[in-house]
């Protein structure tokens, strides 16, 4: 068995472990700090909405030697100050996106771009997206996200309990906030591919959370009938029991996504891959973190506040205190020299009785005894 597999087996059996629940305030503080950073980034820089949501035009040029920065200057000059975004495709072509551009403005911009880039105007492909269509796409995206959240809460409330459903919902919102904040800070464009990526990471985060919850549900069955462990301790054992599995699943999922993000998006310059892979990469990492450090500790907090769990914690504490007192008394009885010290004290009180008992009687001379016997 490998070292990682051996560690996973020891974690599952409870032989080793890390106190995730006991240090939950640290994880809460880290999550709050990251969430505040994401919200500040979103408020300061806002999201870079694609033309699918805001409306505009997309011009795809043939292969050219013009750099992306220079092409961006040409596009903004041709569009009369409208913001432009330029991406270089894998074959050397350029994808120029200009927001808030209507049909009447698109044709002059196309001709001016062809002139500046020194390519035929007929070779510049133009796609127009109206603002009303983009608004419909945005509304459908929000509707789909809301339906997903409602179904998640209902499923978890039925399959487990409402406390787990609430903890999972908080973890999902945590993952969404971090991913959206990273998008705002990085400045990547928000496209329908981004929405697909967000829905994908929500499903993955939910899967990882349900795995831990299922282990916790089995471990906490008939928990009030015993007095060895509290609910928080059983929750911590559940996290440790599924820890290696969560790490393996996350690493295996992140490797191909990292390939899409850094190779496909960075090297090949594929715009759609950037949109999907960034959401997947950030969301997968945040989902694995939240399922271990946020969702389960929240469930432990919610359950520990119940009267039954408080009574169980008192019984466990009292039992452990009695066991510790018994062990301490046994240790004091088994300390070397204790019996001798007690005998010495008794001897001091009764004169020299103890000393007299330990002295050997004096031996009589053998010769005198025999001679006197013969004479008689």
Coordinates of C-alpha atoms in Angstrom, one line a residue:
X1 CA 0.0 0.0 0.0
X2 CA 1.3 3.5 -0.8
X3 CA 2.0 6.1 1.8
X4 CA -1.0 8.1 0.8
X5 CA -3.2 5.1 0.9
X6 CA -1.9 4.1 4.3
X7 CA -2.5 7.6 5.6
X8 CA -6.1 7.5 4.2
X9 CA -6.8 4.2 5.9
X10 CA -5.4 5.5 9.2
X11 CA -7.5 8.7 8.9
X12 CA -10.6 6.6 8.1
X13 CA -10.0 4.4 11.2
X14 CA -9.5 7.5 13.4
X15 CA -5.9 6.5 14.3
X16 CA -4.6 9.9 13.2
X17 CA -6.4 13.2 12.3
X18 CA -6.4 16.9 12.3
X19 CA -8.8 19.0 14.4
X20 CA -10.7 20.8 11.7
X21 CA -13.7 21.5 13.9
X22 CA -11.6 22.7 16.8
X23 CA -9.9 25.3 14.6
X24 CA -13.0 26.3 12.7
X25 CA -12.7 30.0 13.8
X26 CA -9.5 30.2 11.9
X27 CA -11.1 28.9 8.7
X28 CA -14.1 31.2 9.2
X29 CA -11.7 34.2 9.5
X30 CA -9.8 33.2 6.3
X31 CA -13.1 32.7 4.4
X32 CA -14.4 36.1 5.6
X33 CA -11.2 37.8 4.5
X34 CA -11.3 36.2 1.1
X35 CA -14.9 37.0 0.6
X36 CA -14.4 40.7 1.6
X37 CA -11.6 40.9 -0.9
X38 CA -13.7 39.5 -3.6
X39 CA -16.6 41.8 -2.8
X40 CA -14.3 44.9 -2.8
X41 CA -12.8 43.8 -6.1
X42 CA -16.2 43.4 -7.6
X43 CA -17.3 46.8 -6.3
X44 CA -14.2 48.6 -7.5
X45 CA -13.5 47.0 -10.9
X46 CA -17.0 45.4 -11.6
X47 CA -17.5 42.6 -14.1
X48 CA -16.3 42.8 -17.7
X49 CA -19.6 41.7 -19.3
X50 CA -19.3 40.3 -22.8
X51 CA -21.4 41.4 -25.7
X52 CA -23.7 38.4 -25.2
X53 CA -25.0 40.3 -22.2
X54 CA -24.3 44.0 -23.0
X55 CA -24.7 43.9 -26.8
X56 CA -22.2 45.0 -29.4
X57 CA -20.2 43.6 -32.4
X58 CA -17.5 41.0 -32.8
X59 CA -15.0 41.4 -35.7
X60 CA -12.9 38.4 -36.7
X61 CA -10.0 39.3 -38.9
X62 CA -7.7 37.0 -41.0
X63 CA -4.1 36.4 -40.0
X64 CA -2.2 39.6 -39.4
X65 CA 1.1 40.8 -38.0
X66 CA -0.5 43.6 -35.9
X67 CA -0.2 43.2 -32.2
X68 CA -3.2 43.0 -29.9
X69 CA -2.4 46.3 -28.2
X70 CA -2.1 48.1 -31.5
X71 CA -5.3 46.5 -32.8
X72 CA -7.1 47.7 -29.7
X73 CA -6.1 51.3 -30.4
X74 CA -7.3 51.0 -34.0
X75 CA -10.6 49.5 -32.9
X76 CA -11.4 52.1 -30.2
X77 CA -10.4 54.9 -32.7
X78 CA -12.6 53.4 -35.4
X79 CA -15.5 52.9 -32.9
X80 CA -15.4 56.5 -31.7
X81 CA -14.3 55.8 -28.2
X82 CA -16.2 52.6 -27.5
X83 CA -14.3 50.1 -25.4
X84 CA -12.7 47.3 -27.3
X85 CA -11.3 44.0 -26.4
X86 CA -8.8 42.2 -28.7
X87 CA -7.8 38.5 -28.4
X88 CA -5.3 36.7 -30.6
X89 CA -6.5 33.3 -31.9
X90 CA -4.3 30.3 -32.4
X91 CA -3.9 30.8 -36.2
X92 CA -2.7 34.4 -35.8
X93 CA -6.2 35.9 -36.5
X94 CA -7.7 38.6 -34.2
X95 CA -11.0 38.6 -32.4
X96 CA -12.1 42.2 -31.8
X97 CA -15.0 42.8 -29.6
X98 CA -16.6 46.3 -29.3
X99 CA -19.5 46.8 -26.8
X100 CA -22.5 49.0 -27.3
X101 CA -22.2 49.1 -31.1
X102 CA -25.4 49.1 -33.2
X103 CA -25.9 47.9 -36.8
X104 CA -25.5 51.3 -38.4
X105 CA -22.1 51.8 -36.7
X106 CA -20.8 48.3 -37.5
X107 CA -20.3 48.8 -41.2
X108 CA -18.1 51.9 -41.0
X109 CA -16.1 50.3 -38.1
X110 CA -15.5 47.2 -40.2
X111 CA -14.2 49.2 -43.1
X112 CA -11.9 51.3 -40.9
X113 CA -10.5 48.2 -39.2
X114 CA -9.8 46.6 -42.6
X115 CA -8.0 49.7 -43.7
X116 CA -5.9 50.0 -40.5
X117 CA -5.0 46.3 -40.4
X118 CA -4.4 46.2 -44.2
X119 CA -6.7 43.4 -45.0
X120 CA -9.7 43.2 -47.4
X121 CA -12.9 44.4 -45.8
X122 CA -14.8 41.3 -47.1
X123 CA -12.4 39.1 -45.1
X124 CA -13.4 40.7 -41.8
X125 CA -16.3 38.7 -40.4
X126 CA -18.8 40.7 -38.4
X127 CA -21.3 39.4 -35.8
X128 CA -23.9 41.7 -34.1
X129 CA -25.6 41.1 -30.8
X130 CA -28.5 43.3 -29.7
X131 CA -28.8 44.5 -26.1
X132 CA -32.3 43.0 -25.8
X133 CA -31.0 39.6 -26.7
X134 CA -28.1 40.0 -24.2
X135 CA -30.6 41.0 -21.5
X136 CA -32.6 37.9 -22.1
X137 CA -29.5 35.7 -21.8
X138 CA -28.6 37.4 -18.5
X139 CA -32.1 36.9 -17.1
X140 CA -32.1 33.2 -18.1
X141 CA -28.7 32.7 -16.5
X142 CA -30.0 34.2 -13.2
X143 CA -33.2 32.1 -13.4
X144 CA -31.2 28.9 -14.0
X145 CA -28.9 29.8 -11.1
X146 CA -31.8 30.4 -8.8
X147 CA -33.6 27.2 -9.8
X148 CA -30.4 25.3 -9.1
X149 CA -30.0 26.7 -5.7
X150 CA -33.6 25.9 -4.7
X151 CA -33.3 22.4 -5.9
X152 CA -30.1 21.9 -4.0
X153 CA -31.6 23.1 -0.8
X154 CA -34.7 20.9 -1.2
X155 CA -32.7 17.8 -2.0
X156 CA -30.3 18.2 1.0
X157 CA -33.2 19.0 3.3
X158 CA -35.0 15.8 2.2
X159 CA -31.9 13.5 2.0
X160 CA -30.2 14.8 5.2
X161 CA -31.7 17.7 7.2
X162 CA -32.3 21.4 7.0
X163 CA -29.1 22.3 8.9
X164 CA -27.0 20.5 6.3
X165 CA -29.0 22.1 3.5
X166 CA -28.3 25.6 5.1
X167 CA -24.6 24.9 5.5
X168 CA -24.3 23.6 1.9
X169 CA -26.1 26.8 0.6
X170 CA -23.7 29.0 2.5
X171 CA -20.8 27.1 1.1
X172 CA -22.2 27.4 -2.5
X173 CA -22.6 31.2 -2.0
X174 CA -19.1 31.3 -0.6
X175 CA -17.8 29.6 -3.8
X176 CA -19.8 31.8 -6.1
X177 CA -18.6 35.0 -4.4
X178 CA -15.0 34.1 -4.6
X179 CA -15.2 33.0 -8.3
X180 CA -17.0 36.2 -9.3
X181 CA -14.6 38.3 -7.3
X182 CA -11.6 36.7 -9.0
X183 CA -13.2 37.4 -12.4
X184 CA -13.6 41.0 -11.5
X185 CA -10.0 41.3 -10.3
X186 CA -8.5 39.5 -13.3
X187 CA -10.7 41.3 -15.8
X188 CA -11.7 38.3 -17.8
X189 CA -14.8 38.7 -19.9
X190 CA -18.1 37.2 -18.6
X191 CA -19.6 35.1 -21.4
X192 CA -22.2 32.3 -21.5
X193 CA -19.2 30.0 -21.1
X194 CA -18.6 31.6 -17.7
X195 CA -22.1 30.8 -16.7
X196 CA -21.6 27.2 -17.8
X197 CA -18.4 27.1 -15.7
X198 CA -20.2 28.5 -12.7
X199 CA -22.9 25.9 -12.8
X200 CA -20.3 23.2 -13.3
X201 CA -18.4 24.2 -10.2
X202 CA -21.5 24.4 -8.1
X203 CA -22.3 20.8 -9.0
X204 CA -18.8 19.7 -8.1
X205 CA -18.8 21.6 -4.8
X206 CA -22.1 20.1 -4.0
X207 CA -20.8 16.6 -4.8
X208 CA -17.8 16.9 -2.5
X209 CA -20.0 18.4 0.3
X210 CA -22.5 15.5 0.0
X211 CA -19.7 12.9 0.4
X212 CA -18.7 14.4 3.7
X213 CA -22.3 14.8 4.8
X214 CA -23.1 11.2 4.0
X215 CA -20.2 10.0 6.1
X216 CA -21.3 12.3 8.9
X217 CA -24.9 11.0 8.7
X218 CA -23.8 7.4 9.1
X219 CA -21.4 8.2 11.9
X220 CA -23.9 10.2 13.9
X221 CA -26.6 7.6 13.8
X222 CA -28.0 7.0 17.3
X223 CA -25.3 9.4 18.6
X224 CA -27.3 10.2 21.8
X225 CA -27.2 6.5 22.9
X226 CA -23.5 6.7 23.6
X227 CA -21.3 8.9 25.7
X228 CA -17.8 8.5 24.1
X229 CA -17.9 11.3 21.4
X230 CA -19.6 14.6 21.0
X231 CA -21.2 15.6 17.7
X232 CA -18.3 17.9 16.8
X233 CA -15.8 15.1 17.4
X234 CA -17.8 12.8 15.1
X235 CA -18.0 15.5 12.5
X236 CA -14.2 15.9 12.7
X237 CA -13.7 12.2 12.2
X238 CA -16.0 12.3 9.2
X239 CA -13.9 15.0 7.6
X240 CA -10.6 13.1 8.3
X241 CA -12.2 9.9 6.9
X242 CA -13.0 11.5 3.6
X243 CA -10.0 13.9 3.4
X244 CA -7.7 11.9 1.2
X245 CA -10.6 11.1 -1.2
X246 CA -11.5 14.8 -1.4
X247 CA -7.8 15.7 -2.1
X248 CA -7.5 13.1 -4.8
X249 CA -10.7 14.1 -6.5
X250 CA -9.8 17.8 -6.5
X251 CA -6.2 17.2 -7.8
X252 CA -7.5 14.9 -10.6
X253 CA -10.1 17.5 -11.6
X254 CA -7.8 20.5 -11.4
X255 CA -5.1 19.0 -13.6
X256 CA -7.0 19.1 -16.9
X257 CA -8.6 22.4 -16.0
X258 CA -5.2 23.9 -15.4
X259 CA -4.2 22.6 -18.9
X260 CA -7.1 24.4 -20.4
X261 CA -6.4 27.6 -18.5
X262 CA -2.6 27.9 -18.9
X263 CA -2.0 26.0 -22.1
X264 CA -5.2 26.4 -24.0
X265 CA -6.0 29.9 -22.9
X266 CA -2.5 31.3 -22.3
X267 CA -0.5 29.7 -25.1
X268 CA -3.0 29.2 -27.8
X269 CA -5.0 32.3 -27.0
X270 CA -8.4 30.7 -27.1
X271 CA -10.9 33.2 -25.6
X272 CA -13.7 30.8 -24.8
X273 CA -11.3 28.5 -23.0
X274 CA -10.2 31.3 -20.8
X275 CA -13.8 32.0 -19.7
X276 CA -14.7 28.5 -18.9
X277 CA -11.4 27.3 -17.5
X278 CA -10.9 30.2 -15.1
X279 CA -14.3 29.7 -13.6
X280 CA -13.7 26.0 -13.3
X281 CA -10.2 26.3 -11.8
X282 CA -11.1 28.9 -9.1
X283 CA -14.5 27.2 -8.4
X284 CA -13.1 23.7 -8.0
X285 CA -10.4 24.9 -5.5
X286 CA -13.0 27.0 -3.6
X287 CA -15.5 24.1 -3.6
X288 CA -13.0 21.6 -2.2
X289 CA -12.0 24.2 0.5
X290 CA -15.6 25.0 1.5
X291 CA -16.7 21.4 1.8
X292 CA -14.0 20.7 4.3
X293 CA -13.4 24.0 6.1
X294 CA -16.9 25.7 5.9
X295 CA -19.8 23.3 5.3
X296 CA -19.1 20.6 7.9
X297 CA -17.9 23.0 10.7
X298 CA -21.1 25.0 10.1
X299 CA -23.2 21.8 10.5
X300 CA -21.3 21.0 13.7
X301 CA -22.0 24.5 15.1
X302 CA -25.7 24.2 14.2
X303 CA -26.1 20.8 15.7
X304 CA -24.1 21.5 18.8
X305 CA -26.5 24.2 19.8
X306 CA -29.4 21.7 20.1
X307 CA -30.4 20.7 23.7
X308 CA -29.8 17.0 23.0
X309 CA -26.3 17.6 21.8
X310 CA -25.5 19.9 24.7
X311 CA -26.7 17.2 27.1
X312 CA -24.5 14.7 25.2
X313 CA -21.5 17.0 25.5
X314 CA -22.0 17.3 29.2
X315 CA -22.2 13.5 29.6
X316 CA -19.1 13.0 27.5
X317 CA -17.2 15.6 29.6
X318 CA -18.4 14.1 32.9
X319 CA -17.4 10.6 31.8
X320 CA -14.0 11.7 30.7
X321 CA -13.5 13.6 34.0
X322 CA -14.4 10.5 36.0
X323 CA -12.0 8.4 33.9
X324 CA -9.2 10.9 34.4
X325 CA -9.8 11.0 38.2
X326 CA -9.8 7.2 38.3
X327 CA -6.6 7.0 36.3
X328 CA -4.9 9.6 38.5
X329 CA -5.8 7.6 41.7
X330 CA -4.4 4.4 40.2
X331 CA -1.2 6.1 39.2
X332 CA -0.8 7.4 42.8
X333 CA -1.2 3.9 44.2
X334 CA 1.3 2.4 41.7
X335 CA 4.1 5.0 42.4
X336 CA 7.3 3.2 43.6
X337 CA 8.2 3.7 47.2
X338 CA 4.6 4.5 48.3
X339 CA 4.1 1.4 50.4
X340 CA 7.5 1.7 52.0
X341 CA 6.8 5.3 52.9
X342 CA 3.5 4.4 54.5
X343 CA 5.2 1.6 56.5
X344 CA 7.8 4.1 57.7
X345 CA 5.2 6.5 58.9
X346 CA 3.4 3.7 60.8
X347 CA 6.7 2.7 62.4
X348 CA 7.5 6.2 63.5
X349 CA 4.1 6.3 65.3
X350 CA 4.6 2.9 67.0
X351 CA 8.2 3.3 68.1
X352 CA 10.7 0.9 66.4
X353 CA 8.2 -1.9 65.6
X354 CA 8.9 -1.7 61.9
X355 CA 12.7 -1.7 62.5
X356 CA 12.5 -4.6 64.9
X357 CA 10.6 -6.7 62.4
X358 CA 13.2 -6.3 59.8
X359 CA 16.2 -7.3 62.2
X360 CA 17.5 -10.8 62.0
X361 CA 17.8 -12.8 65.3
X362 CA 21.4 -13.3 66.6
X363 CA 22.8 -16.8 66.2
X364 CA 24.0 -18.7 69.2
X365 CA 27.5 -20.4 69.2
X366 CA 27.3 -24.0 68.3
X367 CA 30.1 -25.3 70.4
X368 CA 28.9 -24.2 73.8
X369 CA 25.5 -25.7 73.2
X370 CA 26.8 -29.1 72.4
X371 CA 29.4 -29.3 75.3
X372 CA 26.8 -28.4 77.9
X373 CA 24.5 -31.0 76.5
X374 CA 27.1 -33.8 76.8
X375 CA 28.0 -32.9 80.4
X376 CA 24.4 -33.2 81.5

